[in-house]
Coordinates of C-alpha atoms in Angstrom, one line a residue:
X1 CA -60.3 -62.8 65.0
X2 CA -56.9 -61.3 64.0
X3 CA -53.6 -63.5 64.3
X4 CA -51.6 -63.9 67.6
X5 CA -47.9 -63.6 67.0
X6 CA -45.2 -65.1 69.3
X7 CA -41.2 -64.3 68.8
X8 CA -38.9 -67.3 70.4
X9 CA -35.3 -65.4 71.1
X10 CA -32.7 -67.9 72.0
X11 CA -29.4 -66.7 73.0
X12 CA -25.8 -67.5 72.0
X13 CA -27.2 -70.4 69.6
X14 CA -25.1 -71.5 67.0
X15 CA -27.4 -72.1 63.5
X16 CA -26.0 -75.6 63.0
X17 CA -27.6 -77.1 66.6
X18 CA -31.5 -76.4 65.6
X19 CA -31.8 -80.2 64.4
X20 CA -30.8 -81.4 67.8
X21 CA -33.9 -80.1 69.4
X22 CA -36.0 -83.0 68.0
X23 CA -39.9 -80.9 69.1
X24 CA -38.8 -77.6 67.7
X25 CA -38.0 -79.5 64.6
X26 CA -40.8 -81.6 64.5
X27 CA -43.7 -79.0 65.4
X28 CA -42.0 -75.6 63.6
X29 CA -39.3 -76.4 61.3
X30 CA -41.4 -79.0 59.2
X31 CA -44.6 -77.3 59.7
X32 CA -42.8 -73.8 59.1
X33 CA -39.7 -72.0 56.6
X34 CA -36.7 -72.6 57.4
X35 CA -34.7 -69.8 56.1
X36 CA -30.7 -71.3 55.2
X37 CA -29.7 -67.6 55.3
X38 CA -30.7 -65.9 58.5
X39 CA -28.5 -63.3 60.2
X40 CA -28.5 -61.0 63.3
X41 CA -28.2 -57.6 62.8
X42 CA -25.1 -57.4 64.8
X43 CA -23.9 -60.8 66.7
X44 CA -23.8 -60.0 70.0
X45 CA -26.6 -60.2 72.5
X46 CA -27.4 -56.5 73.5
X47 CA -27.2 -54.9 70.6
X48 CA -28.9 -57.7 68.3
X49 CA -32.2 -57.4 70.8
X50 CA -32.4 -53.3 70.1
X51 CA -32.4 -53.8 66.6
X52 CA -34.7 -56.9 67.1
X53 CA -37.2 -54.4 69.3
X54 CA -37.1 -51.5 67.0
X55 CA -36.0 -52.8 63.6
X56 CA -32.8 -50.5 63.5
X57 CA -29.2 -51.4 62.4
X58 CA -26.8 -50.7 65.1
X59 CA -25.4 -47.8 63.2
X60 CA -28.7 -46.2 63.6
X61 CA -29.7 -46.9 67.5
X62 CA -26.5 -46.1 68.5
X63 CA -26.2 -48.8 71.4
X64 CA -22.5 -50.5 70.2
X65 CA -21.5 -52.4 73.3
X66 CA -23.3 -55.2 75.9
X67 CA -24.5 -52.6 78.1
X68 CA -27.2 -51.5 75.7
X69 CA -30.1 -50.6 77.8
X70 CA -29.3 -47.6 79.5
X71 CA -28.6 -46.0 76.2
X72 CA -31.5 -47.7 74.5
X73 CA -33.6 -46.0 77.4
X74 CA -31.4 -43.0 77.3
X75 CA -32.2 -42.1 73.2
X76 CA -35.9 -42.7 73.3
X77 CA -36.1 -46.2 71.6
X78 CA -37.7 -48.0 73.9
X79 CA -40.7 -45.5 73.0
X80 CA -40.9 -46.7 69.4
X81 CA -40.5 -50.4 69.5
X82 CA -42.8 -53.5 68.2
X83 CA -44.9 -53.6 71.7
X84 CA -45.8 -49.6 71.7
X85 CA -47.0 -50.0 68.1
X86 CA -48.4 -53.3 67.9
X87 CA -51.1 -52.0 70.9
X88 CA -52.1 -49.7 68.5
X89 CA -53.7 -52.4 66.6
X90 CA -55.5 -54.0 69.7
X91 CA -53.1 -56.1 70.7
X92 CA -52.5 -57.5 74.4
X93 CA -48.5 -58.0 74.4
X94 CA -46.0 -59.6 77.2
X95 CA -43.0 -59.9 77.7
X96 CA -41.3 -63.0 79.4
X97 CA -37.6 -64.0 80.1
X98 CA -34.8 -61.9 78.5
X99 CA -34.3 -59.1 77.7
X100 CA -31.5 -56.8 77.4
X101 CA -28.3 -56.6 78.9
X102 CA -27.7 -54.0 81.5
X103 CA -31.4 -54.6 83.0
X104 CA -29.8 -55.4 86.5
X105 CA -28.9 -51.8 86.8
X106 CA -32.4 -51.1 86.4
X107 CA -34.2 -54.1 87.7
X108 CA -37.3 -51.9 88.7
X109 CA -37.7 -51.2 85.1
X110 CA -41.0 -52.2 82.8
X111 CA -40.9 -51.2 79.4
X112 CA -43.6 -49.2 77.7
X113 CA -45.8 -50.8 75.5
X114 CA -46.0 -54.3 77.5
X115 CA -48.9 -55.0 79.1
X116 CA -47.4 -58.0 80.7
X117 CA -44.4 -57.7 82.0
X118 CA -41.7 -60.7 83.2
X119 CA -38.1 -60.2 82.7
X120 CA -35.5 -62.2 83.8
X121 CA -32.7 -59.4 86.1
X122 CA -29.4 -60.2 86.1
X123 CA -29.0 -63.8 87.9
X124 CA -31.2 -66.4 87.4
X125 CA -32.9 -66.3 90.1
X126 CA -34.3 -62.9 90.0
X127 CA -37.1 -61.9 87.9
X128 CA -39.2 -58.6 87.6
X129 CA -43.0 -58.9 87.4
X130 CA -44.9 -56.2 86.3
X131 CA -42.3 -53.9 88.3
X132 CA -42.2 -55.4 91.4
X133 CA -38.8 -57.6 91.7
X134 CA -39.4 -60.9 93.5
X135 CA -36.2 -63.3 94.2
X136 CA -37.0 -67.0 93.6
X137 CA -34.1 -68.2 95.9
X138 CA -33.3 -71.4 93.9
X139 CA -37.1 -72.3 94.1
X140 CA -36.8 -72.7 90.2
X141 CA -34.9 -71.3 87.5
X142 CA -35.6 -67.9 86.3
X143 CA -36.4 -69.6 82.6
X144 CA -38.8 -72.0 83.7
X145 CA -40.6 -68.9 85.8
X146 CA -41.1 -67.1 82.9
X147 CA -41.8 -69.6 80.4
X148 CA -45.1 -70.4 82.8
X149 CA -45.8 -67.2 82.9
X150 CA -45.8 -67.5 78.9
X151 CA -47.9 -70.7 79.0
X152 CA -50.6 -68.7 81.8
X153 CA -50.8 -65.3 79.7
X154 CA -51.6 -67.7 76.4
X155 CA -54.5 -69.8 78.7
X156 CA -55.7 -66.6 79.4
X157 CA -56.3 -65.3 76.0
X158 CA -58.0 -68.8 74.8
X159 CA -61.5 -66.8 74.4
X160 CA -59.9 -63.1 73.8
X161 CA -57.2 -61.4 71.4
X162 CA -55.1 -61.2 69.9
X163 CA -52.0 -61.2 71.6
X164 CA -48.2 -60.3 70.9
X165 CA -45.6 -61.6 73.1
X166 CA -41.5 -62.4 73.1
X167 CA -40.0 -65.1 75.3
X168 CA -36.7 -64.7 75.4
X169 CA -35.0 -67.7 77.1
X170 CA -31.4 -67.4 78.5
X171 CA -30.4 -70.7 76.6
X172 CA -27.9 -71.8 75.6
X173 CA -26.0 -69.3 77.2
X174 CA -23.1 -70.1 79.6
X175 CA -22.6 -71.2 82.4
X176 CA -24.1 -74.0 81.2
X177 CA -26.9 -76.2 83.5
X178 CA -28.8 -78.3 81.9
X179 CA -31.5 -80.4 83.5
X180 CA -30.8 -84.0 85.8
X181 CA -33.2 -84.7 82.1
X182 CA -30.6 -84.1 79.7
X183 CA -27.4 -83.4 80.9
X184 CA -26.0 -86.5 79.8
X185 CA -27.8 -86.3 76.8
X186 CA -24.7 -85.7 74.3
X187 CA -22.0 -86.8 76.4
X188 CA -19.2 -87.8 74.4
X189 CA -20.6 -85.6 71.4
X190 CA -17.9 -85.0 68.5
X191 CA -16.8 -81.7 67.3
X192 CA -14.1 -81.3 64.8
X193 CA -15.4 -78.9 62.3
X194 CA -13.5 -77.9 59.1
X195 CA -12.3 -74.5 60.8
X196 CA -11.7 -76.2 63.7
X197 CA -8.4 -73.9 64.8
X198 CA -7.4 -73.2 61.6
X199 CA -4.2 -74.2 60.4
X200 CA -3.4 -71.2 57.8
X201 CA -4.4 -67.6 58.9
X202 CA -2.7 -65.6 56.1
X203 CA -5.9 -65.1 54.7
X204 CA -7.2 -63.5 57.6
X205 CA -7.2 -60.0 59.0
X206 CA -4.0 -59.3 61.1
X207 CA -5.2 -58.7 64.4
X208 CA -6.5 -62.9 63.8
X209 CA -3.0 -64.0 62.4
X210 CA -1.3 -64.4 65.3
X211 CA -4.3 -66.1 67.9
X212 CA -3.5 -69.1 69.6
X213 CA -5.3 -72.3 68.2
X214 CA -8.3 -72.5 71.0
X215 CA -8.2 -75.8 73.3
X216 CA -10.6 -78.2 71.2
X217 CA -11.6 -80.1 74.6
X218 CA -13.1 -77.1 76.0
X219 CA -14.5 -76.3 72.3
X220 CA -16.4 -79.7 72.6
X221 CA -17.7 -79.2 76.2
X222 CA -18.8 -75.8 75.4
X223 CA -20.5 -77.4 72.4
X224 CA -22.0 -80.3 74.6
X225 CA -23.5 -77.8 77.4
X226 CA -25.4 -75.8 74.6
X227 CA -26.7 -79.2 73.1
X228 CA -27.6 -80.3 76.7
X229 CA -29.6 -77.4 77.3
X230 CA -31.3 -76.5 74.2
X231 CA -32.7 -80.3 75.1
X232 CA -34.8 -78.2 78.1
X233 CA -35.0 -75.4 75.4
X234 CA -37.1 -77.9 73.4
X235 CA -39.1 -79.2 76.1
X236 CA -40.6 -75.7 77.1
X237 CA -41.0 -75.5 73.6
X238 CA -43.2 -78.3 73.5
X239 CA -45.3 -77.3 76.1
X240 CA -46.0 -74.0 74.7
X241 CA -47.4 -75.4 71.4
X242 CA -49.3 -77.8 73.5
X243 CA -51.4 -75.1 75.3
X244 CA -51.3 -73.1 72.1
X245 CA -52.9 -76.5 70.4
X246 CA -55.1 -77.0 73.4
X247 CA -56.6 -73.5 73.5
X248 CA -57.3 -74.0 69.8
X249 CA -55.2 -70.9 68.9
X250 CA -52.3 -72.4 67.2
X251 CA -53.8 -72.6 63.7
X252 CA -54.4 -68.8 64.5
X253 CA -50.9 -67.8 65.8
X254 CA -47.3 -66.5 63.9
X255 CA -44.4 -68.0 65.7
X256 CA -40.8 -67.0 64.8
X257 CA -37.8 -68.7 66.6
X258 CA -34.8 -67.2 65.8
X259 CA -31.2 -66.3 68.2
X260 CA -30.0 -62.9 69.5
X261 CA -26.5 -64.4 68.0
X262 CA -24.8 -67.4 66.5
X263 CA -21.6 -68.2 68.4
X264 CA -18.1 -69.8 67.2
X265 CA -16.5 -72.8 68.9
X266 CA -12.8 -72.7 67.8
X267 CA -13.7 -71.7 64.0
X268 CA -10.2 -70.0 62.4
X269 CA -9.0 -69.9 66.4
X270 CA -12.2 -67.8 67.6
X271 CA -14.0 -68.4 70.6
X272 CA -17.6 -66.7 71.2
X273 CA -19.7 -64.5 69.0
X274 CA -19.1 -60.7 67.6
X275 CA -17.3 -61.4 64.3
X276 CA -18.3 -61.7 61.1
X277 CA -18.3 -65.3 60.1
X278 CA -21.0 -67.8 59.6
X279 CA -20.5 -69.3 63.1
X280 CA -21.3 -66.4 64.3
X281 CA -23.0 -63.9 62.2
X282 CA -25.5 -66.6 61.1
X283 CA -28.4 -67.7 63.3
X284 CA -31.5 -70.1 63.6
X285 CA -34.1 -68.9 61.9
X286 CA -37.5 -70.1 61.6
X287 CA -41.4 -69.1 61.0
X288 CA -44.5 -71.3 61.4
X289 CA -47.9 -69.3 60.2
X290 CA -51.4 -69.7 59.1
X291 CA -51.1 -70.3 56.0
X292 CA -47.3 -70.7 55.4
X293 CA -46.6 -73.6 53.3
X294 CA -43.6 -76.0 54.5
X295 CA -40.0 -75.7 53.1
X296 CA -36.9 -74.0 53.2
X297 CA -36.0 -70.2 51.5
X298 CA -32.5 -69.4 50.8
X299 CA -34.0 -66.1 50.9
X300 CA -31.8 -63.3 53.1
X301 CA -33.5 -62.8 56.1
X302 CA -32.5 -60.2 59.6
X303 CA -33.4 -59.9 63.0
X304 CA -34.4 -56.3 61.6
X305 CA -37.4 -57.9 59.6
X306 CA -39.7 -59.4 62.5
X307 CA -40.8 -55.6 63.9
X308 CA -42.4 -55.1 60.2
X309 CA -43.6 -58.7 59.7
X310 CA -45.6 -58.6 63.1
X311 CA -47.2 -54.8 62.1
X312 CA -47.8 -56.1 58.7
X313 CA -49.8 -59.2 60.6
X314 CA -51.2 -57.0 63.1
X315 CA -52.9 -54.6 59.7
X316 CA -51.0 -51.6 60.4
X317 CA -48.1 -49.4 58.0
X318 CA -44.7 -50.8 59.0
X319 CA -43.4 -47.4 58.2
X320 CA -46.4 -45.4 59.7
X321 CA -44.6 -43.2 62.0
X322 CA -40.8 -43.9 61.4
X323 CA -39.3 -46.2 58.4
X324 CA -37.7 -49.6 59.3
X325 CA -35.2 -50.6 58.3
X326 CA -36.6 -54.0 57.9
X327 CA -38.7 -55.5 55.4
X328 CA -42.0 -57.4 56.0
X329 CA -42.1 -61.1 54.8
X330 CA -45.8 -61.5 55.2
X331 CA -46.4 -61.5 51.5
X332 CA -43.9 -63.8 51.0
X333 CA -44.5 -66.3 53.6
X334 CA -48.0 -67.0 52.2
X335 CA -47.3 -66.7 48.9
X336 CA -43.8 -68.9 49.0
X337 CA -42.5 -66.0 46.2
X338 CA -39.7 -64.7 47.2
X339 CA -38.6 -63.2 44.0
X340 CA -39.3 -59.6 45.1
X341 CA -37.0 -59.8 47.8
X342 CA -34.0 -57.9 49.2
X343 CA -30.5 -59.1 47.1
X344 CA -28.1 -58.5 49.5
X345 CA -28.0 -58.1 53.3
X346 CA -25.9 -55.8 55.9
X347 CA -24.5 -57.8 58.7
X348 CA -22.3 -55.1 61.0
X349 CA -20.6 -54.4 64.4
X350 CA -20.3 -51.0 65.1
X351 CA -18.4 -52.0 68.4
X352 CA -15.5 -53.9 66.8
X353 CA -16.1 -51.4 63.8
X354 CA -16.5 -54.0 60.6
X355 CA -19.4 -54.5 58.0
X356 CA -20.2 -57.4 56.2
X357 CA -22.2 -57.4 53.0
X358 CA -23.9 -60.7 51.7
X359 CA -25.4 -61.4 48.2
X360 CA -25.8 -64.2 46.5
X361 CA -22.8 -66.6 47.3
X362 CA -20.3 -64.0 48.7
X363 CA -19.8 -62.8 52.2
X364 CA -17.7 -59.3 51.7
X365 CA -16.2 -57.4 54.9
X366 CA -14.8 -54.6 55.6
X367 CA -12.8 -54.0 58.5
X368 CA -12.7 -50.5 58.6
X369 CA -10.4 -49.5 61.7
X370 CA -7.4 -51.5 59.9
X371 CA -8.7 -50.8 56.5
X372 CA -8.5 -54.6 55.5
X373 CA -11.3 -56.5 54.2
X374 CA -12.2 -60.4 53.5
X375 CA -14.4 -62.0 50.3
X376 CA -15.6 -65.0 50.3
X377 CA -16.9 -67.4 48.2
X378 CA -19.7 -69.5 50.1
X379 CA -20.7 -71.4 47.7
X380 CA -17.4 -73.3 47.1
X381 CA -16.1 -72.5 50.5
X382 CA -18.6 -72.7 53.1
X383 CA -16.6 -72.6 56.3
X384 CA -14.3 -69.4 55.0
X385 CA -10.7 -70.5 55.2
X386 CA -9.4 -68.9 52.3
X387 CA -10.1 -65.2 51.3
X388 CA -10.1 -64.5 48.1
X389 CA -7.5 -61.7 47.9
X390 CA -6.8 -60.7 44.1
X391 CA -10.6 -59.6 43.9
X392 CA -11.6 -55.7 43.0
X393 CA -13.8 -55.1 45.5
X394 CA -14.5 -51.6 44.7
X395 CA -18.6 -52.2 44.1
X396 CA -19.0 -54.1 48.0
X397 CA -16.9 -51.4 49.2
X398 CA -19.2 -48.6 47.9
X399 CA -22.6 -50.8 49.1
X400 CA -21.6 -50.9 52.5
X401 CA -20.3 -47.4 52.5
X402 CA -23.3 -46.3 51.6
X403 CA -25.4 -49.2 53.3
X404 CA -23.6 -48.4 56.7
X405 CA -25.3 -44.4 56.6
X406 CA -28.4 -45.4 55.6
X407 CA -31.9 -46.4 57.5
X408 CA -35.6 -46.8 56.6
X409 CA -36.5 -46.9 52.5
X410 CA -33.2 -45.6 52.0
X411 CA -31.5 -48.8 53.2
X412 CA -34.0 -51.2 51.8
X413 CA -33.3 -49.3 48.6
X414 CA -29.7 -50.2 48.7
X415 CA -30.6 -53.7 48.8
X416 CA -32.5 -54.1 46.0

């Protein structure tokens, strides 16, 4: 029987809180890859899940901004995604939590290609089954609706398959409510990172010289409330793999956890996601698989990689059809080679209008609008607080010039 795949999408989680969810850790980090250098395609949530469903940059699907479904629905894409060509190969799919922002104004909306559908619609409370909208009225949280769902539709298929499907819990998004479980779980927790409201900006682009330092007692509750509920996170984590272990289909099933986002907590005075820094460009990333032996890869890997890794599973052409711009990691993953592999990554946000190019150590960006750019070292400065500004540049410049125009084979080229 061919392999069942399963993509975990947290949202807003920072790459540094994956150890605190002691289960996930256990269960798919040490039995999985652990990839040092995973990065959305663009850090913020709307636009990271198009290119996540469709394995497009944002420069190519052309939906910049939070309110990304209508246009996603608008151009097309949501008739070429993951789900419509994964059913080619036989697959059963569902969909189950998340989704993409600007849903609510749609909330009677199923997407093609999903043969099960729960999506969480705007509040919590408010989900849409299969098309028909049903309000939970503080019954339960939307997230625990859907992840039940998740555990039913993976019961179901104990005998039958395979099966695709996404769960895309809404943690650790604000506001933040953790369970009566956890939410006193990291009270008190520290959080005084090396960028912490960084002292000298000179090095920085000049919109970001002149930002207030952010409060660092909010910084740490913000910090707390995502460690609180990523404990929950965890939990429905748990139970997942226990009816996948139960149903004797985990030894037969691809699971890849990764965020929509990372998300910065005071880092050189920013608060939130969408810019190009670690913080925030840089995201959980994780895949346990028959076969796949344990470890970490410092490999670069993108949200725009899973649409060709589960095709490649599935036995169909990645490309048949339309190129991605993504690469599959199937080969890799069993074989633990990664030599073959892209060099360097695009990281952009077509919104805010900056690019970011990473190979080996160095994290270049452009910001185009106020033609000023940034080049870091990462290997002897990890948390960027000092540009390196007597660099020529000229070589990154022309990469993501030309990476920024391209799609399909003729992006993957670019990064060989």
């Amino acid at each position: 029987m061919a392999d069942n795949v399963l993509w975990i999408i947290s949202d807003d989680q920072p790459r540094s809180t994956l150890r605190s969810m002691d289960r996930t850790w256990t269960r798919l980090v040490e039995k999985g890859v652990r990839f040092r250098r995973g990065y959305t395609a663009m850090p913020w949530c709307g636009p990271a899940r198009a290119s996540i469903l469709t394995s497009r940059y944002p420069h190519d699907h052309g939906c910049p901004d939070n309110q990304t479904h209508q246009p996603f629905v608008a151009q097309g894409h949501d008739r070429d995604t993951v789900a419509t060509r994964i059913r080619g190969a036989g697959y059963d799919t569902g969909y189950f939590g998340k989704y993409m922002n600007g849903l609510g104004e749609d909330p009677e909306y199923v997407a093609p290609g999903w043969g099960r559908w729960v999506a969480t619609v705007g509040k919590r409370g408010q989900v849409n089954v299969d098309g028909e909208l049903r309000d939970l009225d503080g019954q339960r949280p939307a997230d625990a609706f859907a992840a039940e769902r998740l555990r039913t539709f993976v019961e179901r298929h104990r005998d039958t398959g395979p099966w695709f499907a996404v769960w895309g819990p809404s943690i650790p998004h604000d506001p933040y409510r953790p369970s009566a479980e956890h939410r006193h779980d990291f009270d008190g927790v520290t959080w005084d990172p090396p960028a912490l409201n960084e002292a000298d900006m000179s090095d920085k682009p000049s919109w970001l010289r002149g930002l207030p330092a952010q409060d660092p007692d909010r910084m740490r509750d913000v910090r707390e409330g995502k460690l609180e509920e990523l404990r929950d996170l965890d939990d429905e984590i748990g139970r997942l793999l226990d009816v996948l272990w139960r149903t004797d289909q985990l030894s037969r099933t691809w699971v890849f956890f990764v965020s929509d986002n990372g998300y910065l907590l005071g880092e050189h005075r920013l608060f939130r996601k969408e810019q190009p820094y670690e913080e925030s460009a840089g995201i959980p990333y994780v895949v346990r698989g028959p076969g796949v032996a344990p470890g970490t890869s410092s490999a670069f890997v993108s949200q725009v990689d899973l649409m060709p890794t589960a095709l490649d599973i599935a036995g169909l052409d990645p490309d048949e059809g339309r190129e991605l711009s993504g690469r599959s990691m199937l080969q890799p993953l069993r074989t633990g080679d990664w030599s073959s592999w892209r060099r360097r990554l695009l990281v952009e946000n077509t919104n805010l209008d900056w690019a970011m190019l990473r190979e080996g150590s160095e994290a270049y960006v452009e910001h185009h609008e106020t033609d000023e750019w940034e080049l870091y070292d990462l290997a002897a400065d990890p948390h960027q607080l000092a540009s390196i500004a007597d660099a020529d540049v000229t070589e990154q410049s022309a990469l993501v010039t030309a990476m920024r125009q391209a799609r399909g084979r003729a992006l993957r080229d670019l990064e060989e």
